[in-house]
Short mmCIF file of C-alpha atoms in Angstrom, two decimals:
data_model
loop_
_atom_site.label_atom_id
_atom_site.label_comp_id
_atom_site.label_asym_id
_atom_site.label_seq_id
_atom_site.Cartn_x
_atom_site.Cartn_y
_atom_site.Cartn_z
CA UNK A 1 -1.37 115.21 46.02
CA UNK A 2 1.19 113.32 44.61
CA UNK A 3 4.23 112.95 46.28
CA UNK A 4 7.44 111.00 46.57
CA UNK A 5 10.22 111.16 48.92
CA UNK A 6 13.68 111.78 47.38
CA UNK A 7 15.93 109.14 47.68
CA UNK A 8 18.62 110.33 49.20
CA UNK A 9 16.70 111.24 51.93
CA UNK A 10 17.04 107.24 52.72
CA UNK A 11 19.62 106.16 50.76
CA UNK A 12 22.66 108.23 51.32
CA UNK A 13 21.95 111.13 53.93
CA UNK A 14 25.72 111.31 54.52
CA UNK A 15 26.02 113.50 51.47
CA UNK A 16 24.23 116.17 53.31
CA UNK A 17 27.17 116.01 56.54
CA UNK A 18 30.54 115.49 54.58
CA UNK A 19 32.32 117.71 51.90
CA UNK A 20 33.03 115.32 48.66
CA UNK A 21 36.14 116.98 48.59
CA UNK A 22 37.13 115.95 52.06
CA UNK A 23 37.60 112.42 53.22
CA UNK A 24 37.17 110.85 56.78
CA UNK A 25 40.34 112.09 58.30
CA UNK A 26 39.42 115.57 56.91
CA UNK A 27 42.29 115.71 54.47
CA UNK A 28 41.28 116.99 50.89
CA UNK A 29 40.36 114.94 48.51
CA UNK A 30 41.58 116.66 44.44
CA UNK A 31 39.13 116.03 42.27
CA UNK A 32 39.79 114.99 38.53
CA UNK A 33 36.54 116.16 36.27
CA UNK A 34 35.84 114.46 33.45
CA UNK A 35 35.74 117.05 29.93
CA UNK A 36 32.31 117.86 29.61
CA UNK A 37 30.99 117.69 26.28
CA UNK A 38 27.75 118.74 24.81
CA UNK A 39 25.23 121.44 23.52
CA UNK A 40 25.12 123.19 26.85
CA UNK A 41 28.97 123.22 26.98
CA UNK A 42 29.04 124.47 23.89
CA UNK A 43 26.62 127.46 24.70
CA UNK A 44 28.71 128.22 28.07
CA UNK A 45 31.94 128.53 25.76
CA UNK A 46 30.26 130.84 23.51
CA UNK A 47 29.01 133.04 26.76
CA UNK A 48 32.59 132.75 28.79
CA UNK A 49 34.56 133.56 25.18
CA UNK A 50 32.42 136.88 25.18
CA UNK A 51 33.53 137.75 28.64
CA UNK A 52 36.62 137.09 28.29
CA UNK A 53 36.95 139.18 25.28
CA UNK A 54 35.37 141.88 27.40
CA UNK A 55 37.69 141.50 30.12
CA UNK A 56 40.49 141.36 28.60
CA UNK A 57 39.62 144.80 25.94
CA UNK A 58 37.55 146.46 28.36
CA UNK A 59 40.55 148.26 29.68
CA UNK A 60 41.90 149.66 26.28
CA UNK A 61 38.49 150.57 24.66
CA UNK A 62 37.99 154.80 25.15
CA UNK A 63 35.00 156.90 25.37
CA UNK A 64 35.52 160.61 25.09
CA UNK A 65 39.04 159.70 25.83
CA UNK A 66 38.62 157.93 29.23
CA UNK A 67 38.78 154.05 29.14
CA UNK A 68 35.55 152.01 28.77
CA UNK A 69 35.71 150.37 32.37
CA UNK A 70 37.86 151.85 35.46
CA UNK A 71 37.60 151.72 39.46
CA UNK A 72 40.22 153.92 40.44
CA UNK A 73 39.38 153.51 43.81
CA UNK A 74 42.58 156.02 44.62
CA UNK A 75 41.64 158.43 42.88
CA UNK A 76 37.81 158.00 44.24
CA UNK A 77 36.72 157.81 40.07
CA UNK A 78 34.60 155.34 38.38
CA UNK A 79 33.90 154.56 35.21
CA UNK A 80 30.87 152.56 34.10
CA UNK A 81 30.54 151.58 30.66
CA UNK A 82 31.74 155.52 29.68
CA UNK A 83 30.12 156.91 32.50
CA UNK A 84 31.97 158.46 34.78
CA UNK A 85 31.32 158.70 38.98
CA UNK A 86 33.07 161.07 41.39
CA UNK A 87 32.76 160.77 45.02
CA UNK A 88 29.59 163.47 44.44
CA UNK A 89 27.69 159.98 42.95
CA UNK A 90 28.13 157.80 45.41
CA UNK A 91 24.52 157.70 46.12
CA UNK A 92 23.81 156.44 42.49
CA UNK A 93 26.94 153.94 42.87
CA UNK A 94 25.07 152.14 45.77
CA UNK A 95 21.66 152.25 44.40
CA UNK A 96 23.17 150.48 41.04
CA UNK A 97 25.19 148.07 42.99
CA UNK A 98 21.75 147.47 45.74
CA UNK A 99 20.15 147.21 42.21
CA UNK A 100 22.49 144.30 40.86
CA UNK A 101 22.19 142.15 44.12
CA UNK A 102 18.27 142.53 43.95
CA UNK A 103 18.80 141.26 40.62
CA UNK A 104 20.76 138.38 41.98
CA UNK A 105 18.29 137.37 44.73
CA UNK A 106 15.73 137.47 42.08
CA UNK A 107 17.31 135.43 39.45
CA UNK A 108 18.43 132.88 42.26
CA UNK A 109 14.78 133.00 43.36
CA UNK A 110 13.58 131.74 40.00
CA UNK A 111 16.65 130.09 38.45
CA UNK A 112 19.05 128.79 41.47
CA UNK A 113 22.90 129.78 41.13
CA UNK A 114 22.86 129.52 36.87
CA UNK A 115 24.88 132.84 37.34
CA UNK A 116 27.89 130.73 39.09
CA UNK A 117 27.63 127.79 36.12
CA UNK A 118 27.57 130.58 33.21
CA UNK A 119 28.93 133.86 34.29
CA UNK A 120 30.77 133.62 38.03
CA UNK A 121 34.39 135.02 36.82
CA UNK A 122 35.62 131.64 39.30
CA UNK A 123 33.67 129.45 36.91
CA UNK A 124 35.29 130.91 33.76
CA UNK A 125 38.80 131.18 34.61
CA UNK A 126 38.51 127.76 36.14
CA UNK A 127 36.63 125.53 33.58
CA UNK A 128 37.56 127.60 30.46
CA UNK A 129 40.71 129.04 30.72
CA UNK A 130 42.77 126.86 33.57
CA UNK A 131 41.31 123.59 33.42
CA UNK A 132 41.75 123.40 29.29
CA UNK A 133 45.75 124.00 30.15
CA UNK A 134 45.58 121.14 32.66
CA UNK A 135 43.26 119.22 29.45
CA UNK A 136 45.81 120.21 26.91
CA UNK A 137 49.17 119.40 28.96
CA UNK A 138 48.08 115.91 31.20
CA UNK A 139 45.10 115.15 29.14
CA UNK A 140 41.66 114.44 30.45
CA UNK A 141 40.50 112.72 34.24
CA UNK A 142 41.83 109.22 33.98
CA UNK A 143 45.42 110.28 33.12
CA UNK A 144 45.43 113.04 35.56
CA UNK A 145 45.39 111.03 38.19
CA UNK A 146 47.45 108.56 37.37
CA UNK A 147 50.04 111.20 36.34
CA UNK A 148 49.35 112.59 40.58
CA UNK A 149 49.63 109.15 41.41
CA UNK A 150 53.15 108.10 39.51
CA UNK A 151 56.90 108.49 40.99
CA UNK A 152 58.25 111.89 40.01
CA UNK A 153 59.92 110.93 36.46
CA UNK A 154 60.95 113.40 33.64
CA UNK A 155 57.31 112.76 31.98
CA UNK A 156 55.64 113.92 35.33
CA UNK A 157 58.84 116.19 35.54
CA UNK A 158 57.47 118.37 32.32
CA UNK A 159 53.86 118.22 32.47
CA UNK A 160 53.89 119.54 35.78
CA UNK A 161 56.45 122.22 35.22
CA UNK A 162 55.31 123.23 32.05
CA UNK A 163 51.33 123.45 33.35
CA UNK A 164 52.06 125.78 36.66
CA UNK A 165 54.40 127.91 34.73
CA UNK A 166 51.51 128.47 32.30
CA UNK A 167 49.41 129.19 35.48
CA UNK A 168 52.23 131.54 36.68
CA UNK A 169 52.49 133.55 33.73
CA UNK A 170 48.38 133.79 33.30
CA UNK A 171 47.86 134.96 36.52
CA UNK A 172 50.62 137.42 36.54
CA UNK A 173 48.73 138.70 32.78
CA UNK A 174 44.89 138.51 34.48
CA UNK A 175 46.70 140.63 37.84
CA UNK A 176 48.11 143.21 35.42
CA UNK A 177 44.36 143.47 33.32
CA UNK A 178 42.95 143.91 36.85
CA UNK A 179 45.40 146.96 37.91
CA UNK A 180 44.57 148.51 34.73
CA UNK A 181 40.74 148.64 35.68
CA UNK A 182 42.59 150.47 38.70
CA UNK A 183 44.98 152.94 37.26
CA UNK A 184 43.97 152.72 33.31
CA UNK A 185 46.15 151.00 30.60
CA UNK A 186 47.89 154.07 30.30
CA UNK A 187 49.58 154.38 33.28
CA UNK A 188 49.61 150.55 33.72
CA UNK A 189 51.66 150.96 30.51
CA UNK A 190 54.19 153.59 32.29
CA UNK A 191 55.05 151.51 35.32
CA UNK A 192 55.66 148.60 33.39
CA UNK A 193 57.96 150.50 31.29
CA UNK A 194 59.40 151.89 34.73
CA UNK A 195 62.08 150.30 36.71
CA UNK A 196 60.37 148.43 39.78
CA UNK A 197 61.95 149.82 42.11
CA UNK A 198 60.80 153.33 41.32
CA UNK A 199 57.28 151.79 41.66
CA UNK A 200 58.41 149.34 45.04
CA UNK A 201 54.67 149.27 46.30
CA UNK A 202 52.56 148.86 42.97
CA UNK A 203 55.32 146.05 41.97
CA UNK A 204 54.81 144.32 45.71
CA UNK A 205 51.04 144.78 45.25
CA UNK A 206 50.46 142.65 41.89
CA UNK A 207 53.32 140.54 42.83
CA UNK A 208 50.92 139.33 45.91
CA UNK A 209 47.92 139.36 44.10
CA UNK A 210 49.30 137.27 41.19
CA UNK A 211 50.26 134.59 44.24
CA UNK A 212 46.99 134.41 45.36
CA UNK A 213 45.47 134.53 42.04
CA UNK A 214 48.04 131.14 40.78
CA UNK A 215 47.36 129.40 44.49
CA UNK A 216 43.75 129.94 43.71
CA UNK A 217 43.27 128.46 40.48
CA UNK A 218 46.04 125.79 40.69
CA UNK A 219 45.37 124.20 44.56
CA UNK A 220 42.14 126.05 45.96
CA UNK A 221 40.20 125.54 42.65
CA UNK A 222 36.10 124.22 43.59
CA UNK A 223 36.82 124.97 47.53
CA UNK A 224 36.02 128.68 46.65
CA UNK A 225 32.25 127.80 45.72
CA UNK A 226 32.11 125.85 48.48
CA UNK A 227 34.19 127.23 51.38
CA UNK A 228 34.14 130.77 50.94
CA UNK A 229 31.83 131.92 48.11
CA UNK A 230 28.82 132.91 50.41
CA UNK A 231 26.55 132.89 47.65
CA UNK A 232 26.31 129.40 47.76
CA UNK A 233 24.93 129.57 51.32
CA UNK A 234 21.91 131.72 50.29
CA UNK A 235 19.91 128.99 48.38
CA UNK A 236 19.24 127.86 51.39
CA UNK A 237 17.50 131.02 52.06
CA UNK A 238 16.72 131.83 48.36
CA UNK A 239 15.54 128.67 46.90
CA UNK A 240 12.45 126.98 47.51
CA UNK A 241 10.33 123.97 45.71
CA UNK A 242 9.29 126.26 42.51
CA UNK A 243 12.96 127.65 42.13
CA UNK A 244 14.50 126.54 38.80
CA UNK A 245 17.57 123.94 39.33
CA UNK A 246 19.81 121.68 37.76
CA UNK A 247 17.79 119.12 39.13
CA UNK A 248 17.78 115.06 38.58
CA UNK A 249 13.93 113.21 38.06
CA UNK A 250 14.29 110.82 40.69
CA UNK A 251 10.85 109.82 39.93
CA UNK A 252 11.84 108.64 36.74
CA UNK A 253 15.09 107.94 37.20
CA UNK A 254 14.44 105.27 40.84
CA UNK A 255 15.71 102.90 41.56
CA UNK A 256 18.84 102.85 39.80
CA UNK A 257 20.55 99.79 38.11
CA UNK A 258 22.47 98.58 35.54
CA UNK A 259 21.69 98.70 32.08
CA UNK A 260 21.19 95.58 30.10
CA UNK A 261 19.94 94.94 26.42
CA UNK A 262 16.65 94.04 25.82
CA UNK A 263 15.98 94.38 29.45
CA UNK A 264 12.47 95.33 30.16
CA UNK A 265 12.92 97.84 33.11
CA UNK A 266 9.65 98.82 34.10
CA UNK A 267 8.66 94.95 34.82
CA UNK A 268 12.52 94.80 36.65
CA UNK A 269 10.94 97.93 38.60
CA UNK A 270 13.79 99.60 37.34
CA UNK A 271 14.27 103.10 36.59
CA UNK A 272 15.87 105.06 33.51
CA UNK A 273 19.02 105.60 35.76
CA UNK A 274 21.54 103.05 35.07
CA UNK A 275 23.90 104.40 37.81
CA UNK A 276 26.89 104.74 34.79
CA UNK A 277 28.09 107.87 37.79
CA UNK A 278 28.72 109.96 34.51
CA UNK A 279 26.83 112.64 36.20
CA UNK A 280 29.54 112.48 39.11
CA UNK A 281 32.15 112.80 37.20
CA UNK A 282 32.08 115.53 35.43
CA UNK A 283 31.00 117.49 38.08
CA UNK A 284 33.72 120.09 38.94
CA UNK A 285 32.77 119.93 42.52
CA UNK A 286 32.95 116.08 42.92
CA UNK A 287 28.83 115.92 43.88
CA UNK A 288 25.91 113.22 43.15
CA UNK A 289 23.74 115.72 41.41
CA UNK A 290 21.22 112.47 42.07
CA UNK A 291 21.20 113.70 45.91
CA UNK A 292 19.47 116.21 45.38
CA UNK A 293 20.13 120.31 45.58
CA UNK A 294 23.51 120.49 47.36
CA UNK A 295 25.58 123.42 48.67
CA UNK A 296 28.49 122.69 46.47
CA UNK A 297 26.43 122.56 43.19
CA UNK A 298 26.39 125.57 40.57
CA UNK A 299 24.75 124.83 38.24
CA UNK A 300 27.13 124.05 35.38
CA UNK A 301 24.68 122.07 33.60
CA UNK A 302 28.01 119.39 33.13
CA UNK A 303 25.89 116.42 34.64
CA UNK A 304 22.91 117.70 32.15
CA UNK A 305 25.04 116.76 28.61
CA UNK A 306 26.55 113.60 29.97
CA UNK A 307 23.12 112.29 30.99
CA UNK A 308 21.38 113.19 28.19
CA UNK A 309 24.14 111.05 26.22
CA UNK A 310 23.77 108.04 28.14
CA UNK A 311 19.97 108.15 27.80
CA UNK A 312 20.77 108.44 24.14
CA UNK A 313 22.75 105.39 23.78
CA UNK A 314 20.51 103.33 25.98
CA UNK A 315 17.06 104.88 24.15
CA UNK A 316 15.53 106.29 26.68
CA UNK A 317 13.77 109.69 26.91
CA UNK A 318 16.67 112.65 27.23
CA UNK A 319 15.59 115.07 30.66
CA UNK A 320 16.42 112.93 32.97
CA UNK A 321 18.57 115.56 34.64
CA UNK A 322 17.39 119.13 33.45
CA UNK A 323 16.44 122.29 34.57
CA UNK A 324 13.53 121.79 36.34
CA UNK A 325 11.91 122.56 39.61
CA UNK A 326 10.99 120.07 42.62
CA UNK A 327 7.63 121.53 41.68
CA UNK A 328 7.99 120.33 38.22
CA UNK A 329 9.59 116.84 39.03
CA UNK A 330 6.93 115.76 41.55
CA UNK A 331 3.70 117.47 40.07
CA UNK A 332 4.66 118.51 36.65
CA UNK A 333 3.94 121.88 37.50
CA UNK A 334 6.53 124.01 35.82
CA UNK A 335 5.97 127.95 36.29
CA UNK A 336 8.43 130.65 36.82
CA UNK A 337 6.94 133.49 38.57
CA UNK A 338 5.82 132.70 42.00
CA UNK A 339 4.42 135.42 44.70
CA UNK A 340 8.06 135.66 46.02
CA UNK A 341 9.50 136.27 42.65
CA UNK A 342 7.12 138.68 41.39
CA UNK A 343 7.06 140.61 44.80
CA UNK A 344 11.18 140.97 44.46
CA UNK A 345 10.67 142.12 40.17
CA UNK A 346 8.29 144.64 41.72
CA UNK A 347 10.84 145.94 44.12
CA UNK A 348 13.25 145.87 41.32
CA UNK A 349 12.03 147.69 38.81
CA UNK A 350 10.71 150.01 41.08
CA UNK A 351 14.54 150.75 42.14
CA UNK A 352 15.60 150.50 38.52
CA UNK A 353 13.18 153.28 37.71
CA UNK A 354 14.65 155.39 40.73
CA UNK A 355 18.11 154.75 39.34
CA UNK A 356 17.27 155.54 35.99
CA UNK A 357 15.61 158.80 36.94
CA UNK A 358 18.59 159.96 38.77
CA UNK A 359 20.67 159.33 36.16
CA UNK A 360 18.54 161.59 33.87
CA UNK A 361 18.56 163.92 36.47
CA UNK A 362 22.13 164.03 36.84
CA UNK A 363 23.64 167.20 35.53
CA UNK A 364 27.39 167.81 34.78
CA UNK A 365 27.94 170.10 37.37
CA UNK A 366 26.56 170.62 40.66
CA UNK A 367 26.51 173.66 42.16
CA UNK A 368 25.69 174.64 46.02
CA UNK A 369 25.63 178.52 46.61
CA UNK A 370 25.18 179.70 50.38
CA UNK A 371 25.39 183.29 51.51
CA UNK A 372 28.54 184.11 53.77
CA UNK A 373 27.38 182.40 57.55
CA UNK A 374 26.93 185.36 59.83
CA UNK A 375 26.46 188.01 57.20
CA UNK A 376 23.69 190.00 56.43
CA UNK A 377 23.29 192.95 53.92
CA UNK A 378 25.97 195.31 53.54
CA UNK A 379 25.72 198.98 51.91
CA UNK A 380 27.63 199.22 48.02
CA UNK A 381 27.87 203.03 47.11
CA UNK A 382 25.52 205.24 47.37
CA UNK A 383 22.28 203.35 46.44
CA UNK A 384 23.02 200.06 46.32
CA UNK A 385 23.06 197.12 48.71
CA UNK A 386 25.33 193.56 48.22
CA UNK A 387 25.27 190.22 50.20
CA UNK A 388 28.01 188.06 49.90
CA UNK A 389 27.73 184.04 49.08
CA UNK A 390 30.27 181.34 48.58
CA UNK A 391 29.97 178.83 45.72
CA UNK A 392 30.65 175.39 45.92
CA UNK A 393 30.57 173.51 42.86
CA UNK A 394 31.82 169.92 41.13
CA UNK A 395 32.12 169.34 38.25
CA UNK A 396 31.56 165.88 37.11
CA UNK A 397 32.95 165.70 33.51
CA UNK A 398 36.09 164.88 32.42
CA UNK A 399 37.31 167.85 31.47
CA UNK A 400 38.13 171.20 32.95
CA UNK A 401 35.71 174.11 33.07
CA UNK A 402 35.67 178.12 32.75
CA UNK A 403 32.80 179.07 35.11
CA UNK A 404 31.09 182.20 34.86
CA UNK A 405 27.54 183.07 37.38
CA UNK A 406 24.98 185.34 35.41
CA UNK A 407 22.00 186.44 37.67
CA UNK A 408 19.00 185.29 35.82
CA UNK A 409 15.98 187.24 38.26
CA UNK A 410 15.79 189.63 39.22
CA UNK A 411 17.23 191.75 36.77
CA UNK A 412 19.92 194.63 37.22
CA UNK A 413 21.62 192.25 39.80
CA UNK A 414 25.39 192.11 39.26
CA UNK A 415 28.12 189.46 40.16
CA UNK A 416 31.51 190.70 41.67
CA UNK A 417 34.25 187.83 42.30
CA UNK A 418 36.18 188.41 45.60
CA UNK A 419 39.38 186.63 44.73
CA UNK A 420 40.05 184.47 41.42
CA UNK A 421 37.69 183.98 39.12
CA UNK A 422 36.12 180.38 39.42
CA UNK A 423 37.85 177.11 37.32
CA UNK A 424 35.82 174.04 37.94
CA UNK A 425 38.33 171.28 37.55
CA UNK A 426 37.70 167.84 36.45
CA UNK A 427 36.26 165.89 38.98
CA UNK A 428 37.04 167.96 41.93
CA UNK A 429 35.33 170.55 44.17
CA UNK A 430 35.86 174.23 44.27
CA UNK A 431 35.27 176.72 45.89
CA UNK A 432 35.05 180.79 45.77
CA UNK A 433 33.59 183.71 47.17
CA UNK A 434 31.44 186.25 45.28
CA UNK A 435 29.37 189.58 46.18
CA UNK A 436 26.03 190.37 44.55
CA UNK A 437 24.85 193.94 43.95
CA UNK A 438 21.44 195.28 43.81
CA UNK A 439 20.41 198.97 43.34
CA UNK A 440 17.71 200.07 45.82
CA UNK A 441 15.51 200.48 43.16
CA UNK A 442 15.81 197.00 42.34
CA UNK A 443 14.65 195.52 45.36
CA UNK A 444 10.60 195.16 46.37
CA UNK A 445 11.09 193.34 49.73
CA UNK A 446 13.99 192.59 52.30
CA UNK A 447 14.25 188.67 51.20
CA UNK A 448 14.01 188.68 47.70
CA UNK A 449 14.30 185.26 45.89
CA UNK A 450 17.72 185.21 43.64
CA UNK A 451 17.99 182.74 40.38
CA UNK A 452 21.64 182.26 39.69
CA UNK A 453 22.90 180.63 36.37
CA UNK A 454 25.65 178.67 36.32
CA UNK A 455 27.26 178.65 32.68
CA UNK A 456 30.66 176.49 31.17
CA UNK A 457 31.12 179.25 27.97
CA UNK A 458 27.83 179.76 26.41
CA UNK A 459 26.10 176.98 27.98
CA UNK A 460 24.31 176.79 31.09
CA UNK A 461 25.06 173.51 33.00
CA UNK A 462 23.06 174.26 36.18
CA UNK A 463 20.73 176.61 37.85
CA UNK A 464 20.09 177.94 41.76
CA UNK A 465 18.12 179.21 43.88
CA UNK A 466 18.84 181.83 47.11
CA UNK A 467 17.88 184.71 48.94
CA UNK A 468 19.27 188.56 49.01
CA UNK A 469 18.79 190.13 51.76
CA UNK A 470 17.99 193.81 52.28
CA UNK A 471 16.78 196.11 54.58
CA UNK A 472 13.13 196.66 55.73
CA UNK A 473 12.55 199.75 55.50
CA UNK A 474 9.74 202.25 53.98
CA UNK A 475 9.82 202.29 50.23
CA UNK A 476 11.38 198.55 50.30
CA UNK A 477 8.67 196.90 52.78
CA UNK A 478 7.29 192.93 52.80
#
């Protein structure tokens, strides 16, 4: 077998102890990333300009008058891409949300943590929104930190006062977007309109979450992927040697050294690396992507176009940091479905299929119908019998609904409300009491089996299924 150990197994195995964002006396160490440039950065600003044009319109786009996207988790509603969930559909809420972390595992399985370099709403607002203020206003690494490093002068003055009041005002916006996945634009739109005080709690609320939201992005920045993102701590669980990583050929690229023309490497023993540290720094977590698979790395691909443009410049072959797996880098062998991965796309499309079956199941209204507890038959006139059931039913549209109960088998049955007639409300439960009357004639054994349609107007939204109860007695018998 052909094998090679890593280098930084020997070289620098500190990397693998210490933070690069913390020094030796444990104080934090800012990191200044270089602008990445490239076809890969490219793609990722296609991908985070599409969700942030989803984020940001989700909350105004309707469907059958209700907005696109809401978690009123006040009101106990969700909506899902038009869809809406009462507290009824819980059950269906977990099994989609157990669905999407299957999907997680399994795309981490195969393809390490590309959803926190492309997707991870951290990543975006960080590198795509945030970070191109901070481009725009101090410009790129080298004067960053020499504008952090100067005496406070009006230049500094500006820059810095101009960039965090930027950062104020976006994360004040991005808080208010988020309460109106809450409450709905609508009503979003009538507190802001509203005199704060009149609203004391909902003001205090974004007002804190705003904070947070500005200390996040403008101090805490990369320590979320690596402090308290615990995503990041499950490759160690997740990943293994066939997994697909940002991932740098240390075959190829050992031992490192400078680059000089004409220099004939391979008879230097040199590798293609000429240890220019581009890789480090653009990274937006301050890593050696050269080290190895590391905690703080997520896949952001950054280290991937600056490589691939040294290699260019110095003609060598581009790849020498790609997606690949340690599988791939030591014997070649690149494949994406191992046992592990298939057996976790087995158990998720068997879930998706129970998901999607419920969901086809899923009816607008859902009715329960129990006769009275404690009551058996009763006599009704002169020939008749009646038991008496209560009717529970929710109604999961968005809109309210006449009920009416027509006894589908057997015949000659009749329905008599005791109280109100029955209004199924939007998105609540209700309840009522009813009485069902049978003649005696009707009746061929004391439990007879009852089919009760449930109809909104002329349509019938849901059926059930009970028992009347009647004597036994000759001429009615089992």
């Amino acid at each position: 077998m052909d094998t090679i150990e890593h280098p930084s197994s020997v070289a620098k195995p500190f990397f693998r102890d210490t933070l690069q964002t913390v020094d030796e006396k444990g104080r934090r160490k800012w990191i200044y990333p270089k602008r990445p440039s490239g076809k890969l950065y490219r793609q990722r600003w296609v991908v985070a300009l599409i969700l942030l044009a989803f984020f940001v319109a989700a909350p105004f786009i309707s469907v059958n008058g209700e907005p696109l996207m809401l978690f009123n988790v006040l009101q106990r509603k969700f909506i899902i891409l038009g869809q809406v969930f009462w507290p009824q559909d819980f059950h269906l809420l977990v099994l989609s949300i157990i669905a999407f972390l299957v999907f997680i595992i399994l795309f981490t399985v195969i393809f390490g943590r590309l959803f926190c370099g492309w997707a991870c709403p951290q990543t975006i607002f960080m590198e795509f929104v945030f970070r191109q203020i901070e481009y725009l206003i101090e410009g790129d690494h080298h004067t960053q930190r020499k504008l952090d490093q100067q005496e406070w002068d009006f230049e500094k003055l500006w820059k810095k006062g101009l960039k965090h009041t930027l950062f104020i005002l976006l994360s004040l916006g991005v808080i208010h977007l988020i309460t109106a996945y809450i409450i709905g634009a609508s009503k979003l739109g009538e507190l802001m309109n509203a005199s704060p005080v009149l609203n004391f709690g909902t003001f205090m609320a974004v007002m804190v979450f705003s904070a947070l939201f500005y200390g996040v992005f403008a101090f805490f920045r990369e320590q979320v992927c690596i402090l308290v993102c615990p995503y990041g701590r499950l490759q160690g669980v997740l990943l293994d040697e066939k997994s697909i990583v940002v991932a740098y050929d240390y075959k190829r690229g050992e031992a490192r050294g400078s680059f000089h023309p004409g220099e004939d490497r391979l008879f230097a023993a040199k590798g293609d690396c000429i240890d220019c540290n581009n890789c480090v720094m653009v990274c937006p977590t301050g890593i050696d992507i050269r080290n190895g698979t590391q905690l703080e790395c997520i896949n952001c691909t950054a280290c991937i176009d600056a490589c691939k443009k040294v290699m260019e410049r110095v003609k060598s072959p581009r790849g020498l940091i790609r997606y690949d797996s340690e599988e791939g880098i030591v014997r070649g062998i690149r494949r994406i479905f191992s046992g592990r991965a298939m057996a976790y796309s087995a158990f998720l499309l068997v879930l998706l299929g129970v998901v999607t079956t419920l969901f086809v199941l899923r009816g607008d209204v859902e009715t329960t119908i129990l006769r009275m507890p404690g009551s058996l038959y009763q006599k009704y006139g002169a020939d008749s019998f009646a038991n008496i059931y209560k009717v529970q039913l929710v109604n999961k549209t968005n809109q309210d609904m006449p009920i009416t109960l027509e006894i589908l088998s057997p015949a000659m049955g009749k329905i008599l409300w005791i109280g109100p007639q029955l209004q199924a409300l939007q998105g609540q439960v209700t309840e009522a009491d009813f009485m069902v009357v049978f003649p005696e004639n009707a009746l061929s054994s004391s439990n007879t089996k009852l089919i009760i349609g449930v109809f909104a107007g002329d349509k019938q939204v849901d059926t059930y299924k009970t028992n009347f109860i009647a004597p036994n007695r000759v001429g009615i018998g089992d």
